[in-house]
Tab-separated table of C-alpha atoms in Angstrom:
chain	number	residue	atom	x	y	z
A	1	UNK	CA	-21.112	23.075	8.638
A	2	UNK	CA	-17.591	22.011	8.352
A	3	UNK	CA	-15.781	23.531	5.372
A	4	UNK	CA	-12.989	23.356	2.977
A	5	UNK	CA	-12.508	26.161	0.407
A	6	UNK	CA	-10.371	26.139	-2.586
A	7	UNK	CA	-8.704	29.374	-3.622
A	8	UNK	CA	-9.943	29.053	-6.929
A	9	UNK	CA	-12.463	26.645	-9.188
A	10	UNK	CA	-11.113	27.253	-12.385
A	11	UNK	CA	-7.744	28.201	-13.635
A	12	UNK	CA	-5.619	28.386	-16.270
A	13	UNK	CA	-1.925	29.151	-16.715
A	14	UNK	CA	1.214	29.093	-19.314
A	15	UNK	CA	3.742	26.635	-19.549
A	16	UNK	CA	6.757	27.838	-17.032
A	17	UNK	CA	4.512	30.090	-15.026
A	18	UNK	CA	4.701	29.230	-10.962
A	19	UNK	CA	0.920	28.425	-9.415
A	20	UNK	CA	-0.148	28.755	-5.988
A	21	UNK	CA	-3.135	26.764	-5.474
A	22	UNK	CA	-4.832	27.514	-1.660
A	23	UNK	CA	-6.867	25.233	0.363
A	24	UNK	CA	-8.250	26.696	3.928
A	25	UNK	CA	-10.163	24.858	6.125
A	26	UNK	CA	-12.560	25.701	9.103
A	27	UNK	CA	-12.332	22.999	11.223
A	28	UNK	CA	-9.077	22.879	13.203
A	29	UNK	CA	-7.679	19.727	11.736
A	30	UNK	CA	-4.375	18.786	12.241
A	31	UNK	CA	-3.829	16.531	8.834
A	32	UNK	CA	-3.991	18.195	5.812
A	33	UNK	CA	-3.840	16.526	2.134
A	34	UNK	CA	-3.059	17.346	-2.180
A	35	UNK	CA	-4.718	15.137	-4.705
A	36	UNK	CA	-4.811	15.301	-8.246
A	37	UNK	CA	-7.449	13.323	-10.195
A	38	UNK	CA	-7.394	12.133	-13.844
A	39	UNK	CA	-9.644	10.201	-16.180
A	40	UNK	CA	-8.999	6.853	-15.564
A	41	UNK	CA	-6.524	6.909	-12.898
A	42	UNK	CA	-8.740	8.051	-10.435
A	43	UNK	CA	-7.582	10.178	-7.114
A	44	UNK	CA	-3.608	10.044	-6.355
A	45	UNK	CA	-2.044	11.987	-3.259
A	46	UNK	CA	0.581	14.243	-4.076
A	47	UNK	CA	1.756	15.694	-0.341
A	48	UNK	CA	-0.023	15.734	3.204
A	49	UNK	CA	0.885	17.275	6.162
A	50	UNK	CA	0.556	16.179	9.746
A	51	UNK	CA	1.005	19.831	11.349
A	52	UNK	CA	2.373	23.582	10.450
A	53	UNK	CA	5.076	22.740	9.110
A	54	UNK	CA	5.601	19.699	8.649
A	55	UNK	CA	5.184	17.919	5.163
A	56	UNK	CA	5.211	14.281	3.972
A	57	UNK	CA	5.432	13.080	-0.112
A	58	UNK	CA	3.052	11.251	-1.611
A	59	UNK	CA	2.617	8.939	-4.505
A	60	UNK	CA	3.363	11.481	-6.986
A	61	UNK	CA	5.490	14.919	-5.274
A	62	UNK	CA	7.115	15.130	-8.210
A	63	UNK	CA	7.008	18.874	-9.831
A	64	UNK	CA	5.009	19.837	-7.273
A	65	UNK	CA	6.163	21.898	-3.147
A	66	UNK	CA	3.633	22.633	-0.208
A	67	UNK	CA	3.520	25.209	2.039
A	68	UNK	CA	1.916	24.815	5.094
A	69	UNK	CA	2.445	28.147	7.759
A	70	UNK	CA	-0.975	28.400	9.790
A	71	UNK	CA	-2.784	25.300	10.774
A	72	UNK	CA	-5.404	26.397	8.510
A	73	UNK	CA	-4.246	26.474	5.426
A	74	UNK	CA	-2.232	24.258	3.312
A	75	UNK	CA	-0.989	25.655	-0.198
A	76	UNK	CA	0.350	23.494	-3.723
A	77	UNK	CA	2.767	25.088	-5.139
A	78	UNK	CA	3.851	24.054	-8.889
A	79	UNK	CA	7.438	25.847	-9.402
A	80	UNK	CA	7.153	25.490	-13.218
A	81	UNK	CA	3.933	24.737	-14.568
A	82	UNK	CA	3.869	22.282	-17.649
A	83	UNK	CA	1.007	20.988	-19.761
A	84	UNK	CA	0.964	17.712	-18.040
A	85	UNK	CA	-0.042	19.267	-14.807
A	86	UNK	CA	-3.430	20.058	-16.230
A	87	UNK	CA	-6.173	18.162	-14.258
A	88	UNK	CA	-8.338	18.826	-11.133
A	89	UNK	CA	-6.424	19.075	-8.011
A	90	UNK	CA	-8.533	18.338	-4.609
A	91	UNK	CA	-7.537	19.072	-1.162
A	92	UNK	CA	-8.822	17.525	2.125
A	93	UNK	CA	-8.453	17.503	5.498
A	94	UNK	CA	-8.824	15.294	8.364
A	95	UNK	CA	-8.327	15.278	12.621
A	96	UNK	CA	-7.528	11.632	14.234
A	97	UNK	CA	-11.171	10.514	15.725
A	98	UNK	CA	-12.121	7.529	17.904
A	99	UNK	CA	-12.277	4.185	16.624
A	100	UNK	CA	-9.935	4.730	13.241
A	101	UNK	CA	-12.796	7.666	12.119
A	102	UNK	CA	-9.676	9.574	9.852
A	103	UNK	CA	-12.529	11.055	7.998
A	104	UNK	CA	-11.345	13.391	5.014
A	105	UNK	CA	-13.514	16.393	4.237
A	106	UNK	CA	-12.241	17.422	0.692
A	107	UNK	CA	-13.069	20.906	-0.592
A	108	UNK	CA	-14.855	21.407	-4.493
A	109	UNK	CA	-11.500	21.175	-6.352
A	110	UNK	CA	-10.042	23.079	-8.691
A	111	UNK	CA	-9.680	22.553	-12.395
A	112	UNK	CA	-6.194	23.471	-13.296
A	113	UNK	CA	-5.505	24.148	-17.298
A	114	UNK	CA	-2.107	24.762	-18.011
A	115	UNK	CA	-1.474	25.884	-22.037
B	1	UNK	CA	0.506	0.309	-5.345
B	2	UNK	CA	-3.074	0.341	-4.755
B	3	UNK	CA	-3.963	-2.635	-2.232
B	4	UNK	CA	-7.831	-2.880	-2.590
B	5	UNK	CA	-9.142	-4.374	-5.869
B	6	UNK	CA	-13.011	-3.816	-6.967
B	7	UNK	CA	-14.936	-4.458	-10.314
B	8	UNK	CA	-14.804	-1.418	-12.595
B	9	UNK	CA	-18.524	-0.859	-12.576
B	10	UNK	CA	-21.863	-2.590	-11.552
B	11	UNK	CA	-25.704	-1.704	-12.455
B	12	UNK	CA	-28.810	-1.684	-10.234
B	13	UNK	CA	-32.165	-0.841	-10.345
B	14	UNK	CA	-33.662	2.134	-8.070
B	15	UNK	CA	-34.735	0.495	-5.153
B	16	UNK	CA	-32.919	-2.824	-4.887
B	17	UNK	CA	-29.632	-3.570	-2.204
B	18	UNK	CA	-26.562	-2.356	-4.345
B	19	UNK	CA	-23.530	-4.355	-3.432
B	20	UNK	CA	-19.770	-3.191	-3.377
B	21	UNK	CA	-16.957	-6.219	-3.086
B	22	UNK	CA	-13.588	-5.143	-2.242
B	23	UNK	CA	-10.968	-6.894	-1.911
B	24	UNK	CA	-7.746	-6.103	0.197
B	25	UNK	CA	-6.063	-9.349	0.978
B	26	UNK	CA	-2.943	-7.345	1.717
B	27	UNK	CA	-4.133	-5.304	5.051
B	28	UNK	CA	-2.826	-5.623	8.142
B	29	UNK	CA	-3.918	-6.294	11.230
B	30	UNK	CA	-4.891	-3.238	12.917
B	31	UNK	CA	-5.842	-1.371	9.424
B	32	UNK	CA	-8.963	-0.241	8.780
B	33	UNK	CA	-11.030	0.136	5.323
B	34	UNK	CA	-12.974	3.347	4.563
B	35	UNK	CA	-15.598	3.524	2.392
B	36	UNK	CA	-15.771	6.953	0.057
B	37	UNK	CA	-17.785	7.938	-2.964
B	38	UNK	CA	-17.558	10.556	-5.086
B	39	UNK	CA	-20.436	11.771	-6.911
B	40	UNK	CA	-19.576	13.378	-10.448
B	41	UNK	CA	-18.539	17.308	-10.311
B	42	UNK	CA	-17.752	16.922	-6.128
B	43	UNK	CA	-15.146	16.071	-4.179
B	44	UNK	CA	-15.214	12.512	-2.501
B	45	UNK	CA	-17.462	11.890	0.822
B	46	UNK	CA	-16.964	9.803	2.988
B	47	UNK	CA	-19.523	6.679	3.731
B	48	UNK	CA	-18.283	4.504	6.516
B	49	UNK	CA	-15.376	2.444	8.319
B	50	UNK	CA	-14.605	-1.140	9.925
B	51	UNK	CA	-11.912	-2.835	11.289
B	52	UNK	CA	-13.279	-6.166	12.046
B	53	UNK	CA	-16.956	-5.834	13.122
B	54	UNK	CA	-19.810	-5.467	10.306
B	55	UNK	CA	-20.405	-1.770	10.952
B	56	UNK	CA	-24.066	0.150	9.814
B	57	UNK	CA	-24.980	4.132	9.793
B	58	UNK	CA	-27.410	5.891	8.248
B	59	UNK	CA	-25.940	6.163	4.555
B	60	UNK	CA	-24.886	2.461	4.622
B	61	UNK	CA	-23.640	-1.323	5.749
B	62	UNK	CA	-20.281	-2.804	5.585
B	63	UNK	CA	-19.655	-6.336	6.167
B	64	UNK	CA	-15.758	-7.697	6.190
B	65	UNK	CA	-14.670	-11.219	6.511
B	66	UNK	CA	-13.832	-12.642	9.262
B	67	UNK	CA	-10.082	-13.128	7.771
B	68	UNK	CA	-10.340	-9.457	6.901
B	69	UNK	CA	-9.398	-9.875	3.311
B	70	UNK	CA	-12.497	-8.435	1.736
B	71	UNK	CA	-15.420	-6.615	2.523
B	72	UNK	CA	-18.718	-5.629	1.086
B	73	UNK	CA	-20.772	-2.201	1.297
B	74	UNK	CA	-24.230	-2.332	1.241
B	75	UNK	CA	-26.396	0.111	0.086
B	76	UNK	CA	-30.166	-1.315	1.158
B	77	UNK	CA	-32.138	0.845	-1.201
B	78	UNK	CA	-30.493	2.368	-3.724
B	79	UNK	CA	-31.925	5.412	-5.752
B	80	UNK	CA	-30.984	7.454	-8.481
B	81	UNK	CA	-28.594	9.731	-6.160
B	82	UNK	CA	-26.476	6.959	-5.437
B	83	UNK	CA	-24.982	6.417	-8.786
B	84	UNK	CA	-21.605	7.181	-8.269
B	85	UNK	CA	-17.934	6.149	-7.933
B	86	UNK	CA	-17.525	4.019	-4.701
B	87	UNK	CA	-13.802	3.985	-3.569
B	88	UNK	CA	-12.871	1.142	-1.145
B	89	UNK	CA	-9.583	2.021	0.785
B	90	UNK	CA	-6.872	1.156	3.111
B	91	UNK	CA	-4.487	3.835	4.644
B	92	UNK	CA	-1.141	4.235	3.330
B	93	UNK	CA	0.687	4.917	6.210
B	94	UNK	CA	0.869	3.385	9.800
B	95	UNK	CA	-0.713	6.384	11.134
B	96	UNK	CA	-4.122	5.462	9.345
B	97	UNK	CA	-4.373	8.978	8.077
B	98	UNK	CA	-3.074	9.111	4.125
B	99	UNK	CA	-5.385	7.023	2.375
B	100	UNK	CA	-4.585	5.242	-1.039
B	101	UNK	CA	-7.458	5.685	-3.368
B	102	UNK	CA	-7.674	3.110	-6.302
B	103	UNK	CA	-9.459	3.773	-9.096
B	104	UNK	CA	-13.165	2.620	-7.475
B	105	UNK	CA	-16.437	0.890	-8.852
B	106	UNK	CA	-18.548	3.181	-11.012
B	107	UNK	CA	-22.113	2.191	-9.480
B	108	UNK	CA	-25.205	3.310	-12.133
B	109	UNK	CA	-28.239	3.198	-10.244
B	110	UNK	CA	-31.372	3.492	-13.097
B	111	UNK	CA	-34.833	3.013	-12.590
C-alpha cells in the first residue's frame, strides 16, 4: 500500500514558537506538496517541490519555509507561529505517470492549533 | 485564481446517477482535469482524469465537451459512502503537477 505519514495528527503550539511539521512518503515520488485547508476556503497549496532540493511557492508561502533534504521527506516549517496559522495542514505527493496520471496521494493531515 | 467553477452542493438519493458539472472555460489545450474527493476527516483521493476523451474506471465516469470547457463526473450508483466534497481541477503549472483546488461541490447522498 502506498503511504504518506504525517509527523504528527494533532498539535498545538504558542504564538512565536517555530514548528516543524514532517511529511514522509514511501513511494519514491519525485513531486512533493503543502496544503492548508480552512472552512470555507477549501484546500490552498502553500509550497511543492519537484526534487531534493528544490522548492517552488505556492498560492499562499507566506509565513511559512520547506525543507526538502532526502527524496523522502518534505518538511513545513513555520519560523514564527501566529494564531492565524491554526488549521489542518495536508501534504501529498505525486510521480509524473502516463497519460497526464499526476495522481496526489495526500497523507491524514495534521490539525495545527496555535494559542 | 481558481479556474474551475462548480455548484456549492447537490443532493441525491442512494442509488440514483449523481452528477458533477464543472466548468473550466479557461484551460488550455493540452491541460487536463482531475477529479478528487475528499471524504470528511481524510485527506483528498483521487477519482479520475481526461484530457479530451470521456474517460470511465471503476470508481467513476467523466464526460468533457468537445470544446473542453466543462465536464461532468458521473457517479452511476451512488450510496451513502459517496457523500462527500468533489473537487474538479486543473493544474496550476505547465508541468501538470501543482493542482489548484477550488472550493468543490459538497455531494449528500441520503437514502
Amino acid at each position: 500500500d502506498v503511504k504518506v505519514t504525517q509527523s504528527s495528527r494533532y498539535l498545538v503550539k504558542r504564538t512565536g514558537e517555530k514548528v516543524f511539521l514532517e511529511c514522509v512518503q514511501d513511494m519514491d515520488h519525485e513531486n512533493m506538496f503543502w496544503y492548508r485547508q480552512d472552512p470555507g476556503l477549501g484546500l490552498r497549496l502553500i509550497y511543492f517541490s519537484y526534487d531534493v532540493k528544490m522548492k517552488e511557492k505556492g498560492d499562499i508561502p507566506e509565513g511559512y519555509s520547506v525543507s526538502r533534504e532526502k527524496k523522502e521527506r518534505f518538511s513545513l516549517i513555520l519560523e514564527s507561529a501566529s494564531t492565524n496559522q491554526t488549521s489542518m495542514y495536508l501534504c501529498a505527493s505525486s510521480s509524473p505517470g502516463t497519460s497526464g496520471r499526476n495522481e496526489q496521494f495526500f497523507g491524514p493531515g495534521t490539525r495545527l492549533t496555535v494559542l | 485564481d481558481a479556474k474551475t467553477t462548480q455548484p456549492t452542493s447537490m443532493d441525491c438519493a442512494e442509488g440514483r446517477a449523481a452528477n458533477l458539472p464543472c466548468n473550466h472555460s479557461t484551460i488550455s489545450g493540452n491541460e487536463y482535469v482531475y477529479w478528487y474527493r475528499q471524504i470528511h476527516s481524510q485527506g483528498p483521493q483521487y477519482i479520475i482524469h481526461g484530457l479530451k476523451n470521456n474517460e470511465t474506471n471503476e470508481m467513476a465516469s467523466l464526460i468533457i465537451t468537445e470544446d473542453r470547457k466543462s465536464s461532468t463526473l458521473i457517479l452511476p450508483h451512488a450510496t451513502l459512502r459517496d457523500t462527500a466534497v468533489y473537487y474538479c481541477i486543473v493544474p496550476r503549472n505547465q508541468a501538470g503537477t501543482a493542482l489548484i483546488f477550488g472550493k468543490g461541490t459538497t455531494l449528500s447522498v441520503s437514502s
